[in-house]
Coordinates of C-alpha atoms and ligand atoms in Angstrom, one line a residue:
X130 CA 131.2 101.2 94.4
X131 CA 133.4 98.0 93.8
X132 CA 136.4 97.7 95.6
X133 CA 139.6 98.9 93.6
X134 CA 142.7 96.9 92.8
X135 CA 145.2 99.0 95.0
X136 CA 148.0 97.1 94.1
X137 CA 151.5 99.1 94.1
X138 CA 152.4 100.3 90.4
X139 CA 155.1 98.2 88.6
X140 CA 157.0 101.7 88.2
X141 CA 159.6 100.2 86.3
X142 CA 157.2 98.8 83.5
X143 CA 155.8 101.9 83.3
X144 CA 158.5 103.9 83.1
X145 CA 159.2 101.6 80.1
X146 CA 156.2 103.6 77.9
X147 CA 158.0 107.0 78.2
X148 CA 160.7 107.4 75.8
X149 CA 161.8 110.7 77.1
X150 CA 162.3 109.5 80.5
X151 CA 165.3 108.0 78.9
X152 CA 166.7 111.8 78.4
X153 CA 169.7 112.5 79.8
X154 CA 170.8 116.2 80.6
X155 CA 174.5 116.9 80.3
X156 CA 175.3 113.2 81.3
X157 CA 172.8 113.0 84.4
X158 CA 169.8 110.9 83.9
X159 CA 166.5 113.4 83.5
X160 CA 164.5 113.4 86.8
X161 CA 160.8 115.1 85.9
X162 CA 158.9 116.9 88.5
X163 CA 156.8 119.3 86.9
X164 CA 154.1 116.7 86.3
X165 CA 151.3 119.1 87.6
X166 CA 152.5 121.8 84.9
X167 CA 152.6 119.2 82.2
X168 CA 153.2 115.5 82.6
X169 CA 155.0 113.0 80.1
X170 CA 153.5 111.1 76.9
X171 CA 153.3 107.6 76.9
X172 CA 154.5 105.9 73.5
X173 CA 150.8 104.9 72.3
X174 CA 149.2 108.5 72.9
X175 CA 152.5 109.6 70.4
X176 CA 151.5 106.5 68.4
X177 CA 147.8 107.7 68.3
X178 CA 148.9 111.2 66.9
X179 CA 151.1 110.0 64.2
X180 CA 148.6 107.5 63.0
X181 CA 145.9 109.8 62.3
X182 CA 148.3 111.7 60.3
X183 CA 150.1 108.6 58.5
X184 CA 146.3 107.3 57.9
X185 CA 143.1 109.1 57.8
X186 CA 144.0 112.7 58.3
X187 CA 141.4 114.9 57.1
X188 CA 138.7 117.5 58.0
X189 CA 135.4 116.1 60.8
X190 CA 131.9 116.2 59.6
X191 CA 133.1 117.9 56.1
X192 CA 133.7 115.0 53.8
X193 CA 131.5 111.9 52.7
X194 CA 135.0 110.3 51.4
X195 CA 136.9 107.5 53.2
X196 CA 139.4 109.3 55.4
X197 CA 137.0 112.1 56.4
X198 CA 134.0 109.6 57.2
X199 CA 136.8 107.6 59.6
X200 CA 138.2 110.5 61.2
X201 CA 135.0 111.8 61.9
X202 CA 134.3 108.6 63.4
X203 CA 137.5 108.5 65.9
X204 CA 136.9 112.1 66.8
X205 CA 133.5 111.4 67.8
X206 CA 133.6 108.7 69.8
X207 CA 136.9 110.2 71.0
X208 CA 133.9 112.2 73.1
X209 CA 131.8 109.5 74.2
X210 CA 135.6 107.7 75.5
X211 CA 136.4 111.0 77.5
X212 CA 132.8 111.2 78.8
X213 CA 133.2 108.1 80.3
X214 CA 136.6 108.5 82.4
X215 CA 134.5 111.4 84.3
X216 CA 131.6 109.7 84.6
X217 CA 129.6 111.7 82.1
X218 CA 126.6 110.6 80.3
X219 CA 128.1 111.0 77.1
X220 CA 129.0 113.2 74.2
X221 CA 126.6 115.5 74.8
X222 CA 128.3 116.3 77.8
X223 CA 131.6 117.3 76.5
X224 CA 133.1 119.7 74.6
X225 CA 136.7 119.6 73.3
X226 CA 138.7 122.9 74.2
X227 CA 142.5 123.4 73.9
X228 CA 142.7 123.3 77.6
X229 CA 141.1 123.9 81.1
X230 CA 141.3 127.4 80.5
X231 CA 139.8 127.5 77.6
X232 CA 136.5 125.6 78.8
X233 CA 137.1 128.1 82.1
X234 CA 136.5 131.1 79.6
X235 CA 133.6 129.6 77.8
X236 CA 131.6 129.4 80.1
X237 CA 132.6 132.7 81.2
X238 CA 131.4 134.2 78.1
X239 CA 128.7 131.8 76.5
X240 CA 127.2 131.4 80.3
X241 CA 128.7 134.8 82.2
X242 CA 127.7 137.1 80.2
X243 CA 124.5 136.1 79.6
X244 CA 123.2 134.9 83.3
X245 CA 125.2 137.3 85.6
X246 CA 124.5 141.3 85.9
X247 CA 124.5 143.8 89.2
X248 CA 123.6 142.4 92.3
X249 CA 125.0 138.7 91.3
X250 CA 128.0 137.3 93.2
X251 CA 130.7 134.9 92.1
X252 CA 131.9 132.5 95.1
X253 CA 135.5 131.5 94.3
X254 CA 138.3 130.3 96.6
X255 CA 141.8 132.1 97.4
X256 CA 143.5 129.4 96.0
X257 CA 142.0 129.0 92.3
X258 CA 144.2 129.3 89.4
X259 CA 144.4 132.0 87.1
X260 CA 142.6 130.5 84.7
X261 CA 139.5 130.5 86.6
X262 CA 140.3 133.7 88.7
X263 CA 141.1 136.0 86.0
X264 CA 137.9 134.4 84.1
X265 CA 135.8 135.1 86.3
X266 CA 137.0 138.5 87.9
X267 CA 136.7 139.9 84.2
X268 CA 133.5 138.7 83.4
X269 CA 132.3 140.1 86.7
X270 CA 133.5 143.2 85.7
X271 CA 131.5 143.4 82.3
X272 CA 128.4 142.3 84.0
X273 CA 128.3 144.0 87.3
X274 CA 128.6 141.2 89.4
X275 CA 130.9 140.9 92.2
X276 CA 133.3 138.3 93.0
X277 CA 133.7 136.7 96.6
X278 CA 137.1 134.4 97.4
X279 CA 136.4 131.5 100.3
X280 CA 139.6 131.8 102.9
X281 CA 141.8 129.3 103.2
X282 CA 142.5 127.9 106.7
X283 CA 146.6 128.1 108.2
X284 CA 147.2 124.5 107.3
X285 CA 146.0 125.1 103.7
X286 CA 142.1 124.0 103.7
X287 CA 139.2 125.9 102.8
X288 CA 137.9 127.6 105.9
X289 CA 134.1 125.5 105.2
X290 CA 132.5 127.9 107.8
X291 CA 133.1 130.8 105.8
X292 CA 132.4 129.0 102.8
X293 CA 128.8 128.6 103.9
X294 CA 128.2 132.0 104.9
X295 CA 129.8 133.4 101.5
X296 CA 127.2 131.4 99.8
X297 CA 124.1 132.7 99.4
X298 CA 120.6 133.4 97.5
X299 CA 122.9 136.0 95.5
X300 CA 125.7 133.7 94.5
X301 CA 124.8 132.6 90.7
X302 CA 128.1 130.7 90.4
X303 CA 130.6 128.8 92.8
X304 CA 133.9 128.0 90.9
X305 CA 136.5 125.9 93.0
X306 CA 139.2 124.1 92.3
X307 CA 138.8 120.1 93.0
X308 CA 143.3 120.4 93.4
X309 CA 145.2 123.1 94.3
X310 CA 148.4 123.4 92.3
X311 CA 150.2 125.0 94.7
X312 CA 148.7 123.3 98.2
X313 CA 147.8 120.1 97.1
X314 CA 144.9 120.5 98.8
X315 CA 141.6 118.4 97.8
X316 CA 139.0 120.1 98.1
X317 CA 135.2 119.0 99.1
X318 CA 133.7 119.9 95.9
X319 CA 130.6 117.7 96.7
X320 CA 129.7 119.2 100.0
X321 CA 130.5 122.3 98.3
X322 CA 127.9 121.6 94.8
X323 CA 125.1 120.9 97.8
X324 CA 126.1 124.1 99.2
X325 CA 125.7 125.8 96.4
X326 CA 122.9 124.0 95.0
X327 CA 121.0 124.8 98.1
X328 CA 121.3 128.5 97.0
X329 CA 119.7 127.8 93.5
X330 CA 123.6 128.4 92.6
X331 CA 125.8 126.7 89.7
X332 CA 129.0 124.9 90.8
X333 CA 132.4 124.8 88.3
X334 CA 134.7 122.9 89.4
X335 CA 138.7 122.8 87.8
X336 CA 139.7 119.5 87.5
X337 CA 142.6 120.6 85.8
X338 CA 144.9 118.8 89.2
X339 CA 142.5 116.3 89.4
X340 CA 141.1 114.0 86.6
X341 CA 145.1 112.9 86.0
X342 CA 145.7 111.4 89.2
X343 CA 142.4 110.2 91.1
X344 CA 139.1 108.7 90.0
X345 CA 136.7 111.4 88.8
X346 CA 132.9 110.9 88.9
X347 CA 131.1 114.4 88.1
X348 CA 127.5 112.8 88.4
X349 CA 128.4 111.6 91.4
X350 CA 130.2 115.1 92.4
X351 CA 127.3 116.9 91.0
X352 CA 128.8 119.1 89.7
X353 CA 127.4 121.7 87.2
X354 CA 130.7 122.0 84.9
X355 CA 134.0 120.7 85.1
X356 CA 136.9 121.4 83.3
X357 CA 140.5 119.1 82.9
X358 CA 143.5 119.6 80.1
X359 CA 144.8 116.5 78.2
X360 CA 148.8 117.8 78.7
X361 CA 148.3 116.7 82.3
X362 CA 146.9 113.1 82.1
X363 CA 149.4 111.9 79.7
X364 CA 148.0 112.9 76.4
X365 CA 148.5 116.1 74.2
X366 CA 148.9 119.5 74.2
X367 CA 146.1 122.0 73.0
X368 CA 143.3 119.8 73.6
X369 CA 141.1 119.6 76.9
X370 CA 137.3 119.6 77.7
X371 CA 134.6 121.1 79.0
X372 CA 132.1 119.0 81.0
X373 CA 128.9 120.5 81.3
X374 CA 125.3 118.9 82.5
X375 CA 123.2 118.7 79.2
X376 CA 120.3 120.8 80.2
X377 CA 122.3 123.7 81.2
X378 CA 124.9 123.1 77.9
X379 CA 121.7 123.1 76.1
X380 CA 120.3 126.7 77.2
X381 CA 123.8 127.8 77.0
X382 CA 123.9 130.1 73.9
X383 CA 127.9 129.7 72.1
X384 CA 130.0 132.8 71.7
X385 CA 132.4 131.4 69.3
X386 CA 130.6 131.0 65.9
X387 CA 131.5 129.4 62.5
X388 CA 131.8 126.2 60.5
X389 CA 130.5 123.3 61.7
X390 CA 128.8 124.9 65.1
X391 CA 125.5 125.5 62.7
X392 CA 122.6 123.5 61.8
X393 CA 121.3 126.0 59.2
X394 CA 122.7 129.5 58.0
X395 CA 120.4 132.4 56.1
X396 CA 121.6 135.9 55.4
X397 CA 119.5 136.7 58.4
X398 CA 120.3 134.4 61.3
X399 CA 121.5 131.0 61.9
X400 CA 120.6 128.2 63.8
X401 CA 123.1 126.2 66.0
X402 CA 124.5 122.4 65.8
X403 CA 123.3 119.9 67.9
X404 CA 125.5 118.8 71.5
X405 CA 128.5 119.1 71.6
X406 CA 129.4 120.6 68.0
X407 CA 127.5 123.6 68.9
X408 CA 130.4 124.8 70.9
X409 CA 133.2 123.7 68.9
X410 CA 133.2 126.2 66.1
X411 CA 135.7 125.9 62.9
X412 CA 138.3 122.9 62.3
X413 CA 139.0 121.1 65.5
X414 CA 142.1 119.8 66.7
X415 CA 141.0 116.3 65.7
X416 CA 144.2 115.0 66.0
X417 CA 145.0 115.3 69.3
X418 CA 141.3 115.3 70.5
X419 CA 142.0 111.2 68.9
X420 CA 144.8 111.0 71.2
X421 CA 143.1 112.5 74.3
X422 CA 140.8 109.2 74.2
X423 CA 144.1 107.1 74.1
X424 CA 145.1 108.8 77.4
X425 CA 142.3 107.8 79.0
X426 CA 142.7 104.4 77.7
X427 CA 146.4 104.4 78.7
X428 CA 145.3 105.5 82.5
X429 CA 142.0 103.4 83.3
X430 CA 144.3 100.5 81.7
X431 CA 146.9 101.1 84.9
X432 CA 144.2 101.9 87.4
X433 CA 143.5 105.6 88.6
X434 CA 142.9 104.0 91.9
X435 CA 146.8 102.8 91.9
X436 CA 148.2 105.6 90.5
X437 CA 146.2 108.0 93.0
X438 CA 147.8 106.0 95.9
X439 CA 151.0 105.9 94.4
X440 CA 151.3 109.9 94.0
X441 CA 150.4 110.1 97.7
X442 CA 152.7 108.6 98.8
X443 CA 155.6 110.1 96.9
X444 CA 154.2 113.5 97.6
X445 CA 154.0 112.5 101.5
X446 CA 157.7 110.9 101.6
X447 CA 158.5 114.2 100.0
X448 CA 156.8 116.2 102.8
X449 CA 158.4 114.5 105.5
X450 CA 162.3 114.7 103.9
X451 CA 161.6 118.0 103.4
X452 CA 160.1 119.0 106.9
X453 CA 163.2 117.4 108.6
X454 CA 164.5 120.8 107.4
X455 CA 164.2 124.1 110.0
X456 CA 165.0 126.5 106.9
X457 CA 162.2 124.7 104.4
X458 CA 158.3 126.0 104.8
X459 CA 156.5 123.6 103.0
X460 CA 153.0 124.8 102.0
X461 CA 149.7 123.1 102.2
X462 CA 148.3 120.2 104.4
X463 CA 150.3 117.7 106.4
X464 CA 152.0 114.9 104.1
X465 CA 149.2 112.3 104.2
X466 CA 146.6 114.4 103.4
X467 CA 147.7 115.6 99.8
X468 CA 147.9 115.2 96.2
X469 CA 150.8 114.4 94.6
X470 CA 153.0 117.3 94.7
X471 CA 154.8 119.8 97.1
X472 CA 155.6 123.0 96.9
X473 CA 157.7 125.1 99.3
X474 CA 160.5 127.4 99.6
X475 CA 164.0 127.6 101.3
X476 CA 164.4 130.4 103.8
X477 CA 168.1 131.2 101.7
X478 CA 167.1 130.4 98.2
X479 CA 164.5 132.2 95.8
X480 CA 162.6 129.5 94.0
X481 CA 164.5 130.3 90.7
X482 CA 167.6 130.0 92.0
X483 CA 166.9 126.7 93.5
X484 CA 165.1 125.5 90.7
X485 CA 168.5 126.9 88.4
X486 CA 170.2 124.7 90.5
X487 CA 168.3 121.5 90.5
X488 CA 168.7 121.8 86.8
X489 CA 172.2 120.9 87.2
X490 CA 171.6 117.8 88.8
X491 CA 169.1 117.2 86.6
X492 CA 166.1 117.6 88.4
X493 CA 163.1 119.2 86.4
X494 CA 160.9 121.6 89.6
X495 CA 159.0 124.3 88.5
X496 CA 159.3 127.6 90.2
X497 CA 157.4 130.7 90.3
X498 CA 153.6 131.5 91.4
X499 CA 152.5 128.8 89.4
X500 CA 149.4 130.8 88.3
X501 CA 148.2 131.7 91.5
X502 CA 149.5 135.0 92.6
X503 CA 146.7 136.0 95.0
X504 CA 147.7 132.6 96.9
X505 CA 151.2 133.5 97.0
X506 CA 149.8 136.6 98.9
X507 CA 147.7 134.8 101.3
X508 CA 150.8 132.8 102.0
X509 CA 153.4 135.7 102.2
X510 CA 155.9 135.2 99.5
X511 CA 155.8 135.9 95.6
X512 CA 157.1 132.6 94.4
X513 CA 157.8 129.2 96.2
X514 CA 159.5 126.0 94.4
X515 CA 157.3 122.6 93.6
X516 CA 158.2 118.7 92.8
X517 CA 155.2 117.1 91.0
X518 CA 154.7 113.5 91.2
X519 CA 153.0 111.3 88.6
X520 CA 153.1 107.2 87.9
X521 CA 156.3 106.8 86.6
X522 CA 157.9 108.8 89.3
X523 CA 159.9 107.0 91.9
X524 CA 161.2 106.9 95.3
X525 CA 165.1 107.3 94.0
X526 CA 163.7 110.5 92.2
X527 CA 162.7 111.8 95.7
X528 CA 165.5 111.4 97.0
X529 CA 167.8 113.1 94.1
X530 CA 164.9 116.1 94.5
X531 CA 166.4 116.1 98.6
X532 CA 169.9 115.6 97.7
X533 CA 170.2 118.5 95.0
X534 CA 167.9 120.6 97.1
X535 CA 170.6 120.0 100.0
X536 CA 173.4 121.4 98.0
X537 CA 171.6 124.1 97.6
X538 CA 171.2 124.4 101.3
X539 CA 174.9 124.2 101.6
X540 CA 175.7 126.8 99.0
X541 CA 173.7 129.1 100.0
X542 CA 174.4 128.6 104.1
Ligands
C6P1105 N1 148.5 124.7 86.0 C1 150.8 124.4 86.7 O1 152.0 124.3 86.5 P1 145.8 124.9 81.2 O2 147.0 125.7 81.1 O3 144.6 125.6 80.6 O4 146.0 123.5 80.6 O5 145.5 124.6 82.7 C2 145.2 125.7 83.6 C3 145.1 125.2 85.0 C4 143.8 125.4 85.6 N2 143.7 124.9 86.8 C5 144.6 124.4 87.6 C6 144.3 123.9 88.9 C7 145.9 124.2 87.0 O6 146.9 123.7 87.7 C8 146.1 124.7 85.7 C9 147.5 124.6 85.1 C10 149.9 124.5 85.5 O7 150.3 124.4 87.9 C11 150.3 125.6 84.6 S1 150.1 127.2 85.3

């Protein structure tokens, strides 16, 4: 692989591309940390969205006038753009959803159902996200199969012994997470795909944490699926995709049926669309799918390399301001060996109240279980507090996160 320009971000410049990062809240300039539950838009992904509808809004693959014929265009190749920033072979490969968990219950159903019975396991980890937990713990319930969850070790890593003795010739499905959301852990999702692959075994991965703030390859990975959310990389809500290898997309029967998923309709039966359409059934979310590719533009023009190193290293001055605290349990691994964001909890404070707090200084955290509520019981509490770091977050901000989170220290003494 050819060595990546590492230089430092010019947050500043950056910073300039997000109108609402000029926001103030009652007189205090906005500081946003919730970046891992949704991060910021830049001014062309808005741009992208309001041109389509200033310009060529109108229905895909419907309409041999202008405007359809040239939205159909941008929300095709708005596939092949988003197969390329994970390293896909194209748009065969991906399917537009309205989010990760979307494409998490898709395959659920369209593959689940179909491929898993009594007898089968599901390999999952103890800190996947709802989305890919509940999937999967209801789909094993319809078909008989039974789901298994890899431990995670006391610093926050996936215990990789057990991980290869939970695998096995019954395991039809290993879904991980590439991110945690709540440790910040990065996971070895390729050692883990061999691992599975090994035991004839498909691997999903949820790049949901992931594809926004590091360089993504799935070919490389190996990975049999993957799924990521445009809300997180800088682009729109309601639209995300569904990576899947093209053999196994093409066996796949769909379970949502309608317009534009068909080939060929008869009273009788019906015959399904070619890659990717035959997932996507009825009017797309063309729009924003349009605006998706933008995003991708937008990051791979600033460098996924940079702003990968730039997260670290907010999340790991973070770690250490807050670990010079006796009364702060921060969760996960140690500060150089994360993703961009920390969560953790005051011994004094509930996560809400804290997070009430930092909403008077201005300071955007999110806190709860952050979709991970069997986590929160390996780790012993029901909610903990988390700052999120993306590229246009600076140094100051970390700082204004320790200040407000030290008044809340005093308050609450
Ligand atoms: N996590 C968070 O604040 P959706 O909502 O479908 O776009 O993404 C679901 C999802 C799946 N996997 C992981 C690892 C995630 O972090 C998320 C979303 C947000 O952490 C909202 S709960």
């Amino acid at each position: 692989m050819a060595t990546q320009d590492v230089t430092p971000l010019d947050v500043e410049r950056i910073r300039a591309d997000f109108p609402i990062l000029e926001r103030e809240i009652d007189g205090q300039q906005l500081v946003y940390l919730d970046n891992a539950a949704t991060s910021q838009t830049p001014e062309r992904v808005i741009d992208a969205i309001s041109d389509y509808y200033r310009e060529y809004n109108a229905n895909v693959h419907r309409g041999i006038h202008q405007l359809s014929q040239e939205a159909s265009i941008a929300y095709e190749e708005a596939h092949d753009r988003v197969a390329e920033f994970v390293g896909a072979d194209g748009r065969e490969e991906i399917v537009f959803t309205g989010n990760t968990t979307e494409a998490m219950n898709t395959v659920g159903y369209a593959w689940g159902l179909n491929e898993l019975g009594p007898g089968d396991e599901v390999v999952l980890t103890e800190m996947e996200h709802h989305a890919s937990l509940v999937t999967w713990q209801q789909i094993a319930k319809l078909t008989g199969a039974e789901c298994k969850y890899i431990p995670i070790t006391d610093e926050g890593y996936l215990d990789m012994e057990a991980a290869a003795e939970l695998i096995t010739d019954d395991t039809e499905m290993v879904s991980v997470v590439h991110v945690s959301n709540t440790l910040g852990t990065v996971n070895p999702v390729s050692e883990l795909a061999d691992i599975a692959h090994d035991h004839d075994s498909l691997i999903f991965v949820d790049g949901a944490q992931s594809v926004p703030h590091q360089p993504v390859d799935v070919e490389a990975m190996d990975c049999d699926f993957f799924a990521f959310s445009g809300h997180k990389m800088c682009g729109p809500t309601g639209i995300g995709a569904l990576y899947g290898k093209e053999h196994i997309l093409e066996e796949m029967e769909p379970y949502s049926y309608g317009g534009d998923m068909i080939l060929k309709v008869t009273f009788e039966d019906s015959q399904w669309n070619e890659l990717p359409w035959k997932f996507e059934a009825g009017t797309p979310n063309i729009a924003d799918g349009i605006a998706f590719a933008e995003a991708c533009d937008y990051l791979d023009d600033i460098g996924l390399e940079r702003i990968h190193r730039h997260g670290q290293q907010l999340a790991e001055y973070a770690y250490d301001r807050l670990t010079e605290w006796d009364d702060v349990e921060v969760y996960g691994p140690p500060g150089d060996d994360r993703a961009g964001l920390v969560a953790f909890n005051l011994e004094t404070t509930h996560a809400h109240d804290l997070s009430s707090i930092l909403n008077d200084y201005a300071v955007a955290i999110r806190a709860g279980d952050h979709c991970t509520q069997p986590l929160h019981d390996v780790l012993g509490t029901a909610a903990s507090a988390r700052a999120s770091f993306y590229l246009y977050n600076t140094r100051e901000e970390v700082d204004a996160l320790v200040e407000a989170i030290d008044e809340a220290r005093q308050l609450f003494a």
